[in-house]
CSV table of C-alpha atoms in Angstrom, one decimal:
chain,number,residue,atom,x,y,z
A,1,UNK,CA,-62.4,0.6,7.5
A,2,UNK,CA,-66.2,1.4,8.2
A,3,UNK,CA,-66.4,-0.7,10.6
A,4,UNK,CA,-64.0,0.6,13.6
A,5,UNK,CA,-65.3,3.8,12.5
A,6,UNK,CA,-68.7,2.8,13.2
A,7,UNK,CA,-67.7,1.4,16.4
A,8,UNK,CA,-65.9,4.5,17.5
A,9,UNK,CA,-68.9,6.4,17.0
A,10,UNK,CA,-71.8,4.2,18.0
A,11,UNK,CA,-69.7,4.6,20.9
A,12,UNK,CA,-69.6,8.3,21.7
A,13,UNK,CA,-72.6,8.7,20.6
A,14,UNK,CA,-75.2,5.3,20.1
A,15,UNK,CA,-78.2,7.2,19.6
A,16,UNK,CA,-77.7,9.6,16.7
A,17,UNK,CA,-80.7,9.1,14.7
A,18,UNK,CA,-81.6,12.2,12.6
A,19,UNK,CA,-81.5,13.9,9.2
A,20,UNK,CA,-78.4,15.4,9.1
A,21,UNK,CA,-79.0,17.5,5.6
A,22,UNK,CA,-82.6,18.8,6.9
A,23,UNK,CA,-81.7,19.5,10.5
A,24,UNK,CA,-79.1,21.0,10.2
A,25,UNK,CA,-80.0,23.6,7.4
A,26,UNK,CA,-83.6,24.6,9.5
A,27,UNK,CA,-80.8,24.8,12.7
A,28,UNK,CA,-79.0,27.5,11.1
A,29,UNK,CA,-82.0,29.0,8.8
A,30,UNK,CA,-84.0,29.0,12.4
A,31,UNK,CA,-81.1,30.9,14.3
A,32,UNK,CA,-80.6,33.9,11.8
A,33,UNK,CA,-84.1,34.5,11.4
A,34,UNK,CA,-84.6,34.9,15.1
A,35,UNK,CA,-81.2,37.4,14.4
A,36,UNK,CA,-82.0,39.0,11.9
A,37,UNK,CA,-85.8,39.6,13.9
A,38,UNK,CA,-83.9,40.2,16.7
A,39,UNK,CA,-81.5,43.0,14.8
A,40,UNK,CA,-78.5,41.6,16.1
A,41,UNK,CA,-77.2,41.2,12.1
A,42,UNK,CA,-73.7,42.3,13.1
A,43,UNK,CA,-72.5,45.3,9.3
A,44,UNK,CA,-70.0,41.9,8.0
A,45,UNK,CA,-73.2,40.0,7.6
A,46,UNK,CA,-74.8,42.3,5.8
A,47,UNK,CA,-75.7,43.4,1.8
A,48,UNK,CA,-72.8,46.1,0.6
A,49,UNK,CA,-75.1,45.6,-3.0
A,50,UNK,CA,-78.0,46.0,-1.4
A,51,UNK,CA,-78.6,50.0,-2.4
A,52,UNK,CA,-78.5,50.6,1.0
A,53,UNK,CA,-77.1,49.9,4.7
A,54,UNK,CA,-78.1,47.2,6.9
A,55,UNK,CA,-79.5,44.9,4.7
A,56,UNK,CA,-79.3,41.0,6.1
A,57,UNK,CA,-78.0,38.3,3.8
A,58,UNK,CA,-77.9,34.8,4.8
A,59,UNK,CA,-75.2,34.0,3.0
A,60,UNK,CA,-72.8,36.0,4.8
A,61,UNK,CA,-74.0,35.4,8.6
A,62,UNK,CA,-71.8,33.9,10.5
A,63,UNK,CA,-73.0,31.4,13.9
A,64,UNK,CA,-72.0,33.8,16.5
A,65,UNK,CA,-70.2,32.7,20.2
A,66,UNK,CA,-73.2,32.0,23.0
A,67,UNK,CA,-72.4,32.1,26.3
A,68,UNK,CA,-72.8,29.5,28.8
A,69,UNK,CA,-75.6,30.2,31.1
A,70,UNK,CA,-77.9,28.3,33.1
A,71,UNK,CA,-80.6,29.5,31.4
A,72,UNK,CA,-79.8,28.6,28.4
A,73,UNK,CA,-80.2,25.7,26.4
A,74,UNK,CA,-78.0,22.6,25.6
A,75,UNK,CA,-76.6,22.7,21.7
A,76,UNK,CA,-78.6,20.4,19.2
A,77,UNK,CA,-76.8,17.6,18.7
A,78,UNK,CA,-76.8,18.9,14.6
A,79,UNK,CA,-75.5,22.1,16.3
A,80,UNK,CA,-72.1,21.0,16.7
A,81,UNK,CA,-69.5,17.8,15.2
A,82,UNK,CA,-70.7,14.4,16.4
A,83,UNK,CA,-69.0,11.3,15.3
A,84,UNK,CA,-72.3,10.3,13.3
A,85,UNK,CA,-71.8,13.9,10.8
A,86,UNK,CA,-68.3,12.7,10.6
A,87,UNK,CA,-69.3,9.5,9.1
A,88,UNK,CA,-71.9,10.6,6.7
A,89,UNK,CA,-69.3,12.4,5.5
A,90,UNK,CA,-66.6,9.9,4.8
A,91,UNK,CA,-69.4,7.9,3.2
A,92,UNK,CA,-70.2,10.7,0.5
A,93,UNK,CA,-66.3,10.5,0.4
A,94,UNK,CA,-65.8,7.2,-0.1
A,95,UNK,CA,-68.6,7.0,-3.3
A,96,UNK,CA,-67.1,10.1,-4.8
A,97,UNK,CA,-63.5,8.4,-4.8
A,98,UNK,CA,-65.6,5.0,-6.3
A,99,UNK,CA,-67.5,7.1,-9.1
A,100,UNK,CA,-64.3,8.7,-10.4
A,101,UNK,CA,-62.3,5.8,-10.1
A,102,UNK,CA,-60.0,6.5,-7.2
A,103,UNK,CA,-59.7,3.5,-5.6
A,104,UNK,CA,-56.2,1.9,-4.6
A,105,UNK,CA,-55.3,-1.6,-4.9
A,106,UNK,CA,-55.5,-1.7,-1.5
A,107,UNK,CA,-58.3,-0.2,-0.7
A,108,UNK,CA,-60.3,-3.4,-2.8
A,109,UNK,CA,-61.6,-6.4,-2.0
A,110,UNK,CA,-59.2,-9.3,-2.0
A,111,UNK,CA,-62.5,-12.1,-2.0
A,112,UNK,CA,-64.7,-10.6,-4.4
A,113,UNK,CA,-62.9,-13.0,-7.3
A,114,UNK,CA,-62.3,-10.3,-9.7
A,115,UNK,CA,-59.5,-7.5,-8.8
A,116,UNK,CA,-60.0,-3.2,-8.8
A,117,UNK,CA,-63.7,-4.1,-6.8
A,118,UNK,CA,-63.3,-1.1,-4.4
A,119,UNK,CA,-64.3,-2.1,-0.3
A,120,UNK,CA,-65.8,0.7,1.8
A,121,UNK,CA,-63.9,-1.3,5.5
A,122,UNK,CA,-61.0,-1.0,3.8
A,123,UNK,CA,-60.6,2.7,2.3
A,124,UNK,CA,-58.2,5.1,4.1
A,125,UNK,CA,-58.1,8.9,3.8
A,126,UNK,CA,-56.4,10.2,1.6
A,127,UNK,CA,-53.8,13.1,1.6
A,128,UNK,CA,-55.0,16.7,-0.2
A,129,UNK,CA,-52.6,18.7,-0.4
A,130,UNK,CA,-53.4,22.7,0.5
A,131,UNK,CA,-54.6,25.2,-2.0
A,132,UNK,CA,-55.4,28.4,-2.8
A,133,UNK,CA,-58.3,27.2,-4.7
A,134,UNK,CA,-59.5,24.2,-2.3
A,135,UNK,CA,-61.7,24.9,0.6
A,136,UNK,CA,-61.1,24.6,4.1
A,137,UNK,CA,-62.4,21.2,5.2
A,138,UNK,CA,-65.6,21.9,8.0
A,139,UNK,CA,-65.8,20.5,11.3
A,140,UNK,CA,-67.4,17.5,10.8
A,141,UNK,CA,-65.3,16.3,8.2
A,142,UNK,CA,-61.9,15.8,10.5
A,143,UNK,CA,-61.3,12.4,12.4
A,144,UNK,CA,-61.3,12.7,16.0
A,145,UNK,CA,-57.6,11.8,17.5
A,146,UNK,CA,-59.5,8.2,18.5
A,147,UNK,CA,-60.2,7.7,14.8
A,148,UNK,CA,-56.6,8.7,13.6
A,149,UNK,CA,-55.2,6.1,16.2
A,150,UNK,CA,-57.5,3.6,15.3
A,151,UNK,CA,-56.5,4.1,11.2
A,152,UNK,CA,-52.6,4.1,12.5
A,153,UNK,CA,-53.7,0.7,13.6
A,154,UNK,CA,-55.6,-0.2,10.5
A,155,UNK,CA,-52.8,0.8,8.1
A,156,UNK,CA,-49.7,-1.1,10.5
A,157,UNK,CA,-51.5,-4.3,11.4
A,158,UNK,CA,-53.6,-4.9,8.6
A,159,UNK,CA,-52.4,-3.0,5.4
A,160,UNK,CA,-48.2,-3.1,6.2
A,161,UNK,CA,-48.3,-7.6,6.4
A,162,UNK,CA,-50.4,-7.3,3.2
A,163,UNK,CA,-47.4,-9.8,0.6
A,164,UNK,CA,-50.2,-9.2,-2.5
A,165,UNK,CA,-48.0,-6.8,-3.3
A,166,UNK,CA,-43.7,-5.4,-2.8
A,167,UNK,CA,-42.8,-3.3,0.1
A,168,UNK,CA,-42.3,-0.9,-1.7
A,169,UNK,CA,-46.0,0.1,-2.8
A,170,UNK,CA,-47.4,-0.7,0.9
A,171,UNK,CA,-45.3,2.0,2.1
A,172,UNK,CA,-46.5,4.4,-1.0
A,173,UNK,CA,-49.9,3.9,0.4
A,174,UNK,CA,-49.6,4.1,4.4
A,175,UNK,CA,-47.1,7.1,3.5
A,176,UNK,CA,-49.7,9.1,2.0
A,177,UNK,CA,-52.5,7.6,4.6
A,178,UNK,CA,-50.4,9.0,7.4
A,179,UNK,CA,-49.6,12.5,5.6
A,180,UNK,CA,-53.6,12.8,6.2
A,181,UNK,CA,-53.7,11.8,9.3
A,182,UNK,CA,-51.0,14.1,10.2
A,183,UNK,CA,-52.7,17.0,8.2
A,184,UNK,CA,-55.6,16.7,10.4
A,185,UNK,CA,-54.0,16.8,13.9
A,186,UNK,CA,-52.1,20.4,12.4
A,187,UNK,CA,-56.0,21.2,11.7
A,188,UNK,CA,-57.0,20.1,15.1
A,189,UNK,CA,-54.2,21.9,16.8
A,190,UNK,CA,-53.8,18.4,19.8
A,191,UNK,CA,-52.6,19.1,22.8
A,192,UNK,CA,-49.3,17.0,23.4
A,193,UNK,CA,-51.3,14.1,25.2
A,194,UNK,CA,-53.3,13.0,22.4
A,195,UNK,CA,-50.6,13.9,20.0
A,196,UNK,CA,-47.9,11.8,21.1
A,197,UNK,CA,-50.2,7.8,20.7
A,198,UNK,CA,-50.3,9.7,17.3
A,199,UNK,CA,-46.9,10.3,15.9
A,200,UNK,CA,-44.8,7.6,17.7
A,201,UNK,CA,-46.2,4.6,15.6
A,202,UNK,CA,-45.5,6.9,12.5
A,203,UNK,CA,-41.6,7.7,14.0
A,204,UNK,CA,-41.3,4.1,13.8
A,205,UNK,CA,-42.3,3.6,10.8
A,206,UNK,CA,-41.1,5.8,8.9
A,207,UNK,CA,-37.7,4.0,11.0
A,208,UNK,CA,-38.4,1.0,9.0
A,209,UNK,CA,-39.4,1.7,5.6
A,210,UNK,CA,-35.9,4.2,5.4
A,211,UNK,CA,-33.7,1.3,6.6
A,212,UNK,CA,-35.8,-1.5,4.0
A,213,UNK,CA,-35.9,0.6,1.4
A,214,UNK,CA,-32.6,2.5,1.2
A,215,UNK,CA,-30.9,-0.1,-1.7
A,216,UNK,CA,-33.8,0.6,-3.0
A,217,UNK,CA,-34.1,2.5,-6.5
A,218,UNK,CA,-35.3,6.5,-6.6
A,219,UNK,CA,-38.3,5.2,-9.0
A,220,UNK,CA,-39.3,3.0,-6.0
A,221,UNK,CA,-38.4,4.9,-2.9
A,222,UNK,CA,-37.5,9.0,-2.4
A,223,UNK,CA,-34.9,8.8,1.0
A,224,UNK,CA,-34.9,12.7,1.0
A,225,UNK,CA,-38.4,12.6,1.4
A,226,UNK,CA,-39.3,9.4,3.8
A,227,UNK,CA,-35.9,11.7,5.7
A,228,UNK,CA,-37.4,15.3,6.2
A,229,UNK,CA,-40.5,13.7,7.5
A,230,UNK,CA,-39.5,11.5,9.9
A,231,UNK,CA,-37.5,14.9,11.0
A,232,UNK,CA,-40.3,16.6,11.4
A,233,UNK,CA,-42.7,13.7,13.0
A,234,UNK,CA,-39.3,13.2,16.0
A,235,UNK,CA,-39.0,17.3,16.1
A,236,UNK,CA,-42.6,17.3,16.8
A,237,UNK,CA,-42.7,14.2,19.6
A,238,UNK,CA,-39.8,15.8,21.0
A,239,UNK,CA,-41.4,19.2,21.3
A,240,UNK,CA,-44.5,17.4,23.0
A,241,UNK,CA,-42.5,15.8,25.9
A,242,UNK,CA,-41.2,19.2,26.4
A,243,UNK,CA,-44.7,20.7,26.7
A,244,UNK,CA,-45.8,17.4,28.8
A,245,UNK,CA,-42.6,19.0,31.1
A,246,UNK,CA,-43.8,22.5,31.3
A,247,UNK,CA,-47.3,21.0,32.0
A,248,UNK,CA,-45.9,19.2,34.8
A,249,UNK,CA,-47.5,16.2,33.4
A,250,UNK,CA,-45.4,12.4,33.7
A,251,UNK,CA,-48.3,10.1,32.4
A,252,UNK,CA,-46.9,9.9,28.9
A,253,UNK,CA,-43.6,9.4,29.4
A,254,UNK,CA,-43.1,5.7,29.0
A,255,UNK,CA,-41.6,5.6,25.1
A,256,UNK,CA,-39.8,9.3,25.9
A,257,UNK,CA,-36.4,7.7,25.8
A,258,UNK,CA,-37.0,5.7,23.1
A,259,UNK,CA,-38.2,8.5,21.1
A,260,UNK,CA,-34.8,10.6,22.0
A,261,UNK,CA,-32.2,6.9,21.3
A,262,UNK,CA,-34.2,7.8,17.6
A,263,UNK,CA,-33.6,10.9,17.5
A,264,UNK,CA,-29.9,11.0,18.0
A,265,UNK,CA,-29.9,7.8,15.5
A,266,UNK,CA,-31.5,9.7,12.9
A,267,UNK,CA,-29.0,12.3,13.2
A,268,UNK,CA,-26.0,10.4,14.2
A,269,UNK,CA,-23.2,12.7,13.8
A,270,UNK,CA,-24.8,16.2,14.3
A,271,UNK,CA,-23.5,18.7,16.4
A,272,UNK,CA,-27.7,20.2,17.3
A,273,UNK,CA,-29.2,16.7,18.5
A,274,UNK,CA,-25.6,16.0,20.5
A,275,UNK,CA,-25.9,19.7,22.7
A,276,UNK,CA,-30.1,19.4,22.7
A,277,UNK,CA,-29.6,16.0,24.1
A,278,UNK,CA,-26.4,17.0,26.5
A,279,UNK,CA,-28.2,19.8,27.8
A,280,UNK,CA,-31.8,18.1,28.8
A,281,UNK,CA,-30.3,15.0,30.1
A,282,UNK,CA,-26.3,15.6,30.4
A,283,UNK,CA,-23.7,13.6,29.5
A,284,UNK,CA,-24.2,10.6,32.1
A,285,UNK,CA,-27.9,9.8,31.7
A,286,UNK,CA,-27.6,6.1,31.5
A,287,UNK,CA,-30.3,5.5,28.9
A,288,UNK,CA,-28.7,7.9,26.7
A,289,UNK,CA,-25.1,7.1,27.7
A,290,UNK,CA,-24.1,4.7,24.6
A,291,UNK,CA,-25.9,7.3,21.9
A,292,UNK,CA,-24.4,10.0,23.5
A,293,UNK,CA,-20.5,8.5,23.4
A,294,UNK,CA,-21.4,7.5,19.4
A,295,UNK,CA,-22.1,11.2,19.4
A,296,UNK,CA,-19.2,12.4,20.7
A,297,UNK,CA,-16.8,9.6,19.2
A,298,UNK,CA,-18.2,11.2,15.6
A,299,UNK,CA,-17.1,14.6,16.7
A,300,UNK,CA,-14.0,13.3,17.4
A,301,UNK,CA,-13.4,11.5,13.9
A,302,UNK,CA,-13.4,7.9,15.6
A,303,UNK,CA,-15.4,6.7,13.0
A,304,UNK,CA,-14.4,3.0,14.2
A,305,UNK,CA,-15.9,3.6,17.5
A,306,UNK,CA,-19.1,4.9,16.4
A,307,UNK,CA,-19.8,1.4,13.7
A,308,UNK,CA,-18.6,-0.4,16.9
A,309,UNK,CA,-21.3,1.3,19.4
A,310,UNK,CA,-23.4,1.7,16.3
A,311,UNK,CA,-24.1,-1.9,16.3
A,312,UNK,CA,-25.1,-2.2,19.7
A,313,UNK,CA,-28.0,-0.3,19.2
A,314,UNK,CA,-31.6,-1.7,19.4
A,315,UNK,CA,-32.5,-3.2,16.5
A,316,UNK,CA,-34.7,-0.3,15.4
A,317,UNK,CA,-31.9,2.8,16.5
A,318,UNK,CA,-29.3,0.7,14.7
A,319,UNK,CA,-31.6,0.8,11.3
A,320,UNK,CA,-32.0,3.7,11.6
A,321,UNK,CA,-28.3,4.4,12.5
A,322,UNK,CA,-26.7,2.4,9.7
A,323,UNK,CA,-28.4,5.1,6.9
A,324,UNK,CA,-24.6,7.0,7.7
A,325,UNK,CA,-22.6,3.8,7.4
A,326,UNK,CA,-21.5,4.8,3.7
A,327,UNK,CA,-20.2,8.3,5.3
A,328,UNK,CA,-18.5,6.9,8.2
A,329,UNK,CA,-17.1,4.5,5.9
A,330,UNK,CA,-15.9,7.1,3.3
A,331,UNK,CA,-14.8,9.2,6.2
A,332,UNK,CA,-12.2,6.2,7.4
A,333,UNK,CA,-11.2,4.9,3.9
A,334,UNK,CA,-10.0,9.3,3.5
A,335,UNK,CA,-8.0,9.3,7.5
A,336,UNK,CA,-6.3,6.4,6.0
A,337,UNK,CA,-5.5,7.5,2.9
A,338,UNK,CA,-3.5,10.6,4.7
A,339,UNK,CA,-2.2,8.5,7.6
A,340,UNK,CA,-0.8,5.1,5.7
A,341,UNK,CA,-0.3,6.5,2.6
A,342,UNK,CA,2.7,5.1,0.9
A,343,UNK,CA,4.2,3.7,-2.5
A,344,UNK,CA,5.4,0.6,-1.9
A,345,UNK,CA,3.0,-1.3,1.5
A,346,UNK,CA,-0.3,-2.6,1.0
A,347,UNK,CA,-3.0,-3.6,3.0
A,348,UNK,CA,-4.8,-6.9,2.9
A,349,UNK,CA,-8.5,-5.9,2.0
A,350,UNK,CA,-9.6,-8.5,4.6
A,351,UNK,CA,-8.4,-6.5,7.3
A,352,UNK,CA,-10.0,-3.6,5.8
A,353,UNK,CA,-13.2,-5.4,5.9
A,354,UNK,CA,-13.7,-6.0,9.2
A,355,UNK,CA,-12.5,-2.2,10.1
A,356,UNK,CA,-15.2,-1.0,7.9
A,357,UNK,CA,-17.7,-4.2,8.8
A,358,UNK,CA,-18.8,-5.4,6.1
A,359,UNK,CA,-20.6,-8.7,7.0
A,360,UNK,CA,-22.6,-11.0,4.9
A,361,UNK,CA,-23.5,-10.4,1.3
A,362,UNK,CA,-22.0,-6.7,1.7
A,363,UNK,CA,-18.6,-8.4,1.4
A,364,UNK,CA,-19.0,-9.0,-1.8
A,365,UNK,CA,-19.7,-5.4,-2.4
A,366,UNK,CA,-16.0,-4.2,-1.6
A,367,UNK,CA,-13.8,-4.2,-4.4
A,368,UNK,CA,-16.4,-2.1,-5.6
A,369,UNK,CA,-16.7,0.3,-3.5
A,370,UNK,CA,-12.8,0.9,-3.2
A,371,UNK,CA,-13.4,1.6,-6.7
A,372,UNK,CA,-15.7,3.4,-6.8
A,373,UNK,CA,-13.0,6.6,-4.9
A,374,UNK,CA,-10.1,5.3,-6.7
A,375,UNK,CA,-8.6,3.4,-4.6
A,376,UNK,CA,-5.4,1.3,-5.7
A,377,UNK,CA,-6.4,-2.5,-5.7
A,378,UNK,CA,-3.5,-4.9,-6.0
A,379,UNK,CA,-3.6,-8.8,-6.0
A,380,UNK,CA,-2.1,-10.5,-3.4
A,381,UNK,CA,0.9,-13.6,-4.5
A,382,UNK,CA,-0.7,-16.2,-1.9
A,383,UNK,CA,0.2,-18.5,-4.3
A,384,UNK,CA,-3.1,-20.2,-4.4
A,385,UNK,CA,-6.1,-18.3,-5.2
A,386,UNK,CA,-8.5,-18.3,-2.5
A,387,UNK,CA,-12.4,-18.5,-3.3
A,388,UNK,CA,-12.7,-15.4,-1.1
A,389,UNK,CA,-12.0,-13.2,-3.5
A,390,UNK,CA,-10.6,-10.2,-1.0
A,391,UNK,CA,-8.1,-12.5,0.4
A,392,UNK,CA,-6.6,-12.2,-3.0
A,393,UNK,CA,-6.6,-8.2,-3.3
A,394,UNK,CA,-4.6,-5.9,-1.3
A,395,UNK,CA,-5.7,-2.3,-0.7
A,396,UNK,CA,-2.6,0.8,-1.2
A,397,UNK,CA,-3.2,4.0,-0.1
A,398,UNK,CA,-2.0,7.0,-1.5
A,399,UNK,CA,-3.9,10.6,-0.7
A,400,UNK,CA,-3.1,12.1,-4.3
A,401,UNK,CA,-5.5,8.6,-6.3
A,402,UNK,CA,-8.5,9.0,-3.3
A,403,UNK,CA,-11.5,10.7,-5.0
A,404,UNK,CA,-12.8,12.9,-2.5
A,405,UNK,CA,-15.2,14.5,-5.1
A,406,UNK,CA,-17.4,11.2,-5.0
A,407,UNK,CA,-20.2,11.1,-3.2
A,408,UNK,CA,-20.3,8.6,-0.3
A,409,UNK,CA,-22.1,5.2,-1.9
A,410,UNK,CA,-25.8,4.9,-0.9
A,411,UNK,CA,-26.9,2.8,1.6
A,412,UNK,CA,-27.4,-0.5,1.9
A,413,UNK,CA,-29.3,-3.2,4.6
A,414,UNK,CA,-26.8,-3.9,7.0
A,415,UNK,CA,-26.5,-8.0,7.5
A,416,UNK,CA,-27.0,-8.1,11.3
A,417,UNK,CA,-29.5,-5.4,11.7
A,418,UNK,CA,-31.5,-6.9,9.0
A,419,UNK,CA,-31.5,-9.9,10.8
A,420,UNK,CA,-32.0,-8.2,14.3
A,421,UNK,CA,-35.5,-7.0,12.8
A,422,UNK,CA,-36.8,-10.4,11.2
A,423,UNK,CA,-36.3,-11.8,15.0
A,424,UNK,CA,-38.2,-9.6,16.8
A,425,UNK,CA,-41.1,-11.6,14.8
A,426,UNK,CA,-44.3,-8.6,15.1
A,427,UNK,CA,-42.8,-6.2,12.9
A,428,UNK,CA,-46.2,-4.4,13.1
A,429,UNK,CA,-46.5,-4.5,16.8
A,430,UNK,CA,-42.5,-3.1,17.0
A,431,UNK,CA,-43.6,-0.4,15.1
A,432,UNK,CA,-47.1,0.9,17.6
A,433,UNK,CA,-46.0,-0.3,21.1
A,434,UNK,CA,-42.4,0.2,20.2
A,435,UNK,CA,-41.7,-3.5,21.6
A,436,UNK,CA,-39.5,-6.0,19.8
A,437,UNK,CA,-39.0,-10.0,21.2
């Protein structure tokens, strides 16, 4: 990791050959002596326990604001945050983590000949939760926007495709490091133009991971936490575009409608998301028409049409929208239990399979899904038993027997959407640039 950090530092400060500790201390000491000599010490920089007023306390003195002027010198490199200072701080933090054995598997050297050998070039700053007993980071401990973007590229191009560990472990590592990136973005209060190139790949990564790990056990993946962070990132991205609108800046609008579509896909069926999109663009915006139509179909209760439209989305948009598929299927089965209830008539399970879009290996789950909602399954008398299990059964819909207290089934990967994502080829490029093909 230090390779791209060092490259950025050399590009921004090629001649930063200074003794950071001594130069910085001497600079502050000289400035404090001058202010004490010229009696420019503020009340809050005096010692309250000195016994008499006005006694300066160097530990309480803080650098004051100095207005730029023609007769004033420019600040020295060690008086401000420089990439060299950041590199020195990162080196210290990495050394401390190595000493305390807090090195992750993806931060070790795969070519060392033995496991667990730390590799400084692979180590990435980890997330540290804010707490009352933790100090605020110093300016030189915070990565610049260019370094944050380089870290995103490293995580998605080097760590994400790493086949040495299952995907959920790669997700945990990248998710933690991306939280640290977002934390430093908030601390620096980056502008919209600086925030968008960093947040957009994070949004795509969370969408992709939410789909890929949707059927993983809770010990490996927590969908609630992932959804919470994805919602926060999506809303932040849309707010950044609104800030650019207010500033009449259209320079970063290239991915705007992609982010809007991902927001609608993730919040499919949400009244708030529908109203927000229609208010900003109207219901006839060509780039959002299919998604807004899908939202309106959900509000009308036409979940069959919503599912058909969903399968026409772009692969990543369809992937995140498919997380709501179990809820749509549950609503359709509930509607059928009311509209088609009968104590005599039955419905072939293969017809229900096509209506609910059970395809590929997911077709084998339909019988268990019907039992989950307490639907009555009746064997079909077709003479010869078929090897396809769904052809041998029919469903009897009765309103009284449908178990409405059961929650929706855990999402599963939809085979056509999974195949479409695999056909995208380079997943890293898709997450970084939004390109699929």
